[in-house]
XYZ file of C-alpha atoms in Angstrom:
341
model
C 0.000 0.000 0.000
C 1.374 3.400 -0.987
C 1.866 5.891 1.827
C 1.247 9.497 0.815
C 0.988 12.830 2.490
C -2.647 13.141 3.528
C -4.697 15.893 5.165
C -4.203 16.101 8.903
C -7.905 15.851 9.725
C -8.785 13.136 7.228
C -10.651 10.837 9.574
C -7.689 11.143 11.980
C -5.773 8.466 10.086
C -2.290 7.407 10.946
C -0.943 7.087 7.417
C -2.761 4.577 5.254
C -4.140 6.829 2.562
C -6.847 4.399 1.452
C -8.399 3.842 4.866
C -8.617 7.588 5.447
C -11.266 7.942 2.739
C -13.643 5.244 3.979
C -16.075 7.748 5.454
C -19.132 5.484 5.855
C -19.024 4.433 9.482
C -22.362 2.652 9.983
C -24.020 -0.296 8.283
C -27.095 1.820 7.500
C -24.978 4.308 5.546
C -23.343 1.512 3.560
C -26.692 -0.089 2.749
C -28.093 3.282 1.656
C -25.148 3.977 -0.636
C -25.259 0.470 -2.106
C -29.011 0.723 -2.726
C -28.758 4.123 -4.420
C -25.807 3.091 -6.583
C -27.342 -0.207 -7.675
C -30.749 1.352 -8.369
C -29.504 4.403 -10.263
C -26.740 2.441 -12.004
C -29.012 -0.346 -13.229
C -31.672 2.047 -14.518
C -29.004 4.233 -16.121
C -27.464 1.336 -18.048
C -30.871 0.044 -19.160
C -32.253 3.429 -20.223
C -29.140 4.605 -22.048
C -28.789 1.236 -23.784
C -32.376 1.642 -24.956
C -31.560 5.138 -26.258
C -28.588 3.757 -28.206
C -30.769 1.015 -29.657
C -33.474 3.466 -30.705
C -30.938 5.769 -32.350
C -28.967 3.181 -34.287
C -31.956 1.022 -35.240
C -33.506 3.904 -37.165
C -31.803 5.186 -40.338
C -33.461 8.559 -39.821
C -31.755 9.202 -36.479
C -28.370 7.483 -36.662
C -27.304 9.680 -39.587
C -28.089 13.001 -37.895
C -25.257 14.796 -36.047
C -27.655 15.742 -33.234
C -28.345 12.103 -32.416
C -24.721 11.124 -32.939
C -23.849 13.504 -30.104
C -26.729 12.171 -28.001
C -25.503 8.613 -28.581
C -22.056 9.699 -27.359
C -23.713 11.119 -24.247
C -25.595 7.856 -23.685
C -22.444 5.763 -24.158
C -20.495 7.960 -21.730
C -23.266 7.643 -19.139
C -23.277 3.843 -19.493
C -19.519 3.583 -18.985
C -19.574 6.056 -16.111
C -22.355 4.147 -14.359
C -20.661 0.766 -14.659
C -17.204 1.941 -13.575
C -18.499 4.275 -10.876
C -20.864 1.778 -9.255
C -18.354 -1.079 -9.249
C -15.456 0.969 -7.843
C -17.529 3.143 -5.479
C -19.466 0.281 -3.891
C -16.377 -1.914 -3.632
C -14.451 0.851 -1.879
C -17.042 2.428 0.420
C -19.344 -0.525 1.123
C -17.025 -3.540 1.062
C -13.944 -1.554 2.158
C -11.951 -2.973 -0.719
C -8.327 -1.894 -0.436
C -6.649 -4.931 -1.959
C -5.485 -3.080 -5.053
C -2.536 -0.891 -5.894
C -2.341 2.847 -6.359
C -2.177 2.350 -10.146
C -5.362 0.252 -10.135
C -7.263 2.847 -8.133
C -6.067 5.707 -10.363
C -7.032 3.677 -13.429
C -10.570 3.271 -12.072
C -10.727 6.949 -11.182
C -9.469 7.832 -14.654
C -12.229 5.746 -16.210
C -14.888 7.538 -14.170
C -13.396 10.965 -14.964
C -13.129 10.136 -18.662
C -16.749 8.999 -18.862
C -18.244 11.894 -16.911
C -16.061 14.433 -18.767
C -17.090 12.898 -22.094
C -20.731 13.085 -21.011
C -20.413 16.776 -20.228
C -18.438 17.465 -23.413
C -21.013 15.592 -25.515
C -23.657 17.862 -24.056
C -21.534 20.850 -25.092
C -21.294 19.554 -28.677
C -25.047 19.003 -28.682
C -25.575 22.580 -27.524
C -23.309 23.905 -30.286
C -25.120 21.711 -32.817
C -28.479 23.156 -31.769
C -27.096 26.675 -31.888
C -25.869 26.232 -35.470
C -29.154 24.573 -36.460
C -31.234 27.455 -35.123
C -28.968 30.402 -35.941
C -27.917 29.271 -39.448
C -30.558 26.792 -40.657
C -29.817 27.253 -44.367
C -26.125 26.355 -43.886
C -26.584 23.713 -41.198
C -26.176 20.658 -43.442
C -22.991 22.088 -44.935
C -21.477 23.094 -41.603
C -22.519 20.079 -39.512
C -21.829 16.891 -41.435
C -21.572 13.350 -40.112
C -17.840 13.293 -40.814
C -17.254 16.438 -38.786
C -19.467 15.108 -36.003
C -17.447 11.889 -35.715
C -14.158 13.821 -35.858
C -15.364 16.120 -33.076
C -16.332 13.115 -30.963
C -12.951 11.485 -31.561
C -11.124 14.614 -30.404
C -13.507 14.914 -27.452
C -12.965 11.378 -26.144
C -9.196 11.522 -26.725
C -8.927 14.807 -24.815
C -11.050 13.556 -21.912
C -9.006 10.352 -21.669
C -5.721 12.287 -21.761
C -6.780 14.663 -18.978
C -8.177 11.841 -16.828
C -5.000 9.748 -17.191
C -2.663 12.469 -15.855
C -2.771 11.164 -12.239
C -1.936 7.663 -13.463
C 0.954 9.029 -15.530
C 2.530 10.786 -12.561
C 0.487 13.816 -11.543
C -0.463 12.405 -8.141
C 0.484 13.293 -4.593
C 2.534 10.128 -4.095
C 4.845 10.712 -7.036
C 5.132 14.455 -6.468
C 5.256 14.146 -2.657
C 2.615 16.864 -2.444
C -0.585 17.324 -0.450
C -3.339 14.865 -1.310
C -6.963 15.793 -1.788
C -9.327 15.233 1.120
C -11.897 13.668 -1.215
C -9.931 11.258 -3.416
C -6.986 8.989 -2.540
C -3.668 9.734 -4.278
C -5.132 12.756 -6.112
C -3.052 15.921 -5.992
C -4.868 19.077 -4.863
C -3.579 21.020 -7.866
C -4.881 18.395 -10.284
C -8.291 18.445 -8.587
C -8.346 22.248 -8.870
C -7.521 22.025 -12.576
C -10.202 19.381 -13.191
C -12.816 21.465 -11.381
C -11.838 24.545 -13.410
C -12.132 22.543 -16.644
C -15.563 21.267 -15.598
C -16.736 24.772 -14.724
C -15.416 26.009 -18.075
C -17.437 23.349 -19.900
C -20.540 24.258 -17.916
C -19.985 27.931 -18.669
C -19.655 27.233 -22.407
C -22.819 25.117 -22.344
C -24.773 27.818 -20.529
C -23.472 30.465 -22.944
C -24.475 28.365 -25.965
C -27.913 27.654 -24.536
C -28.475 31.333 -23.802
C -28.133 31.996 -27.534
C -30.242 28.935 -28.369
C -33.073 30.176 -26.152
C -32.842 33.664 -27.593
C -33.098 32.318 -31.138
C -35.864 29.929 -30.082
C -37.942 32.814 -28.722
C -37.405 34.698 -31.980
C -38.599 31.644 -33.921
C -41.655 31.305 -31.713
C -42.532 34.933 -32.370
C -41.987 34.386 -36.092
C -44.257 31.327 -36.159
C -47.003 33.204 -34.332
C -46.884 35.909 -37.007
C -46.816 33.473 -39.933
C -49.081 30.640 -38.812
C -51.181 30.966 -41.923
C -48.204 30.245 -44.182
C -47.301 26.856 -42.640
C -45.000 24.768 -44.745
C -41.698 22.992 -44.255
C -39.875 25.981 -42.788
C -42.270 26.353 -39.864
C -42.166 22.596 -39.280
C -38.374 22.693 -39.074
C -38.516 25.661 -36.683
C -40.934 23.835 -34.393
C -38.596 20.841 -34.328
C -35.573 23.023 -33.491
C -37.433 24.885 -30.754
C -38.677 21.632 -29.217
C -35.217 20.067 -29.232
C -33.707 23.242 -27.801
C -36.174 23.140 -24.903
C -35.353 19.466 -24.378
C -31.646 20.174 -24.109
C -32.308 23.025 -21.688
C -34.112 20.522 -19.462
C -31.077 18.242 -19.699
C -28.830 21.144 -18.721
C -31.035 22.062 -15.755
C -30.881 18.499 -14.438
C -27.119 18.471 -15.016
C -26.552 21.637 -12.990
C -28.811 20.504 -10.135
C -27.116 17.115 -9.864
C -23.520 18.292 -10.229
C -23.657 21.507 -8.195
C -23.327 19.860 -4.728
C -20.336 17.784 -5.841
C -18.544 20.699 -7.504
C -19.211 23.021 -4.567
C -17.685 20.528 -2.121
C -14.711 19.973 -4.437
C -14.056 23.710 -4.603
C -14.493 24.045 -0.851
C -12.020 21.207 -0.219
C -9.350 23.028 -2.231
C -9.505 26.152 -0.066
C -10.514 24.740 3.321
C -10.491 21.631 5.473
C -13.464 19.291 5.280
C -15.004 17.733 8.346
C -15.863 14.049 8.421
C -19.522 14.972 8.133
C -18.966 16.933 4.922
C -16.955 14.097 3.459
C -19.885 11.761 4.146
C -22.180 14.286 2.480
C -19.856 14.273 -0.535
C -20.095 10.481 -0.760
C -23.900 10.642 -0.905
C -23.897 13.633 -3.274
C -21.721 11.637 -5.660
C -24.702 9.374 -6.331
C -26.494 12.399 -7.821
C -24.166 12.060 -10.804
C -25.760 8.670 -11.459
C -29.189 10.248 -11.056
C -28.301 12.761 -13.757
C -27.260 9.977 -16.129
C -30.496 8.134 -15.333
C -32.801 11.114 -15.945
C -31.328 12.170 -19.307
C -32.758 9.231 -21.330
C -36.193 9.815 -19.788
C -36.083 13.392 -21.048
C -35.095 12.196 -24.532
C -37.932 9.669 -24.677
C -40.508 12.193 -23.518
C -39.317 15.201 -25.526
C -37.786 13.830 -28.734
C -40.517 13.124 -31.268
C -38.370 10.727 -33.305
C -37.145 8.712 -30.331
C -40.644 8.677 -28.893
C -42.012 7.282 -32.153
C -39.263 4.649 -32.283
C -39.989 3.664 -28.689
C -43.700 3.251 -29.456
C -42.849 1.053 -32.451
C -40.635 -1.146 -30.290
C -43.356 -1.539 -27.641
C -46.000 -2.223 -30.307
C -43.842 -4.917 -31.878
C -43.209 -6.455 -28.460
C -46.937 -6.492 -27.633
C -47.755 -8.126 -30.983
C -45.269 -10.869 -30.271
C -46.824 -11.485 -26.864
C -50.385 -11.534 -28.237
C -49.601 -13.745 -31.230
C -49.962 -17.108 -29.387
C -53.169 -15.931 -27.666
C -54.798 -14.724 -30.887
C -54.138 -17.998 -32.722
C -55.217 -20.793 -30.345
C -56.370 -23.086 -33.197
C -52.914 -23.198 -34.710
C -51.444 -23.954 -31.308
C -53.979 -26.746 -30.637
C -53.353 -28.215 -34.093
C -49.655 -28.193 -33.403
C -50.172 -29.917 -30.055
C -52.461 -32.588 -31.571
C -49.949 -33.324 -34.310
C -47.279 -33.769 -31.690
C -49.506 -36.190 -29.736
C -50.300 -38.223 -32.859
C -46.652 -38.447 -33.711
């Protein structure tokens, strides 16, 4: 076990940096964390997998840059849920410390990569909606599938590179610096940089959505003045406005779920955290899973194309279930033939 320089008040530990971060002291707290993680994680994986299936099973959605970015968001949420739940529950509930510093940093890097990619995918989706609403006549030329996939490749590579820095040497053990009070082996300066990057992404998303909402209101006013004209242009504007409102809902859920975690991270950089606050941080971390679980529900309820695809899937499933009941004669004939044989 690696011994690092840890905060003086971190659970009053004597030196084992892993044991200092096991903040759940009662069985009730461990059961609560395990229940929340398993519930949110399972629903998140199921819902986002369904979103990916609906997108890629329909030629009309899998070719659109908007849904390519949404599929990246769903994939990032799936990976984040799986890695987060497995590592978080193993560490806090089962007190698993039988792994090396490199293994822990690898798990942490996977969680950081997935959550950063989720946030960055939301930023690309916001920029895509802004271009679609602000420059509709040039949208297909500016936002092509090739450019969308290139942007996603750069996004995932950048997120993985930033998240792997602690594993590559930017950690408090290698640098002999002060460790974070919230994460084992993580250098305080790295945590500050990651928080600043996250806040920058949130700021860019909010800035993009401010313009999207402004353009959406202008389009709503335009449609109210030209309702008699109708036509394809108004239909496209209604679709853009609806999708813009959907993404604003996603952003609102994102901010509500991530704000407690980011606030505690910022506070830990400038001040000491009590054991009670560190327990609060452990429970607030599950809100990140809640955010990943709620996003697909918003897509299914707000996206007309995904909603239609979901109804088709359910209709097909119901027809398959009703088929044996609606054809009892064929089933009885089959049974009688089997008996005669």
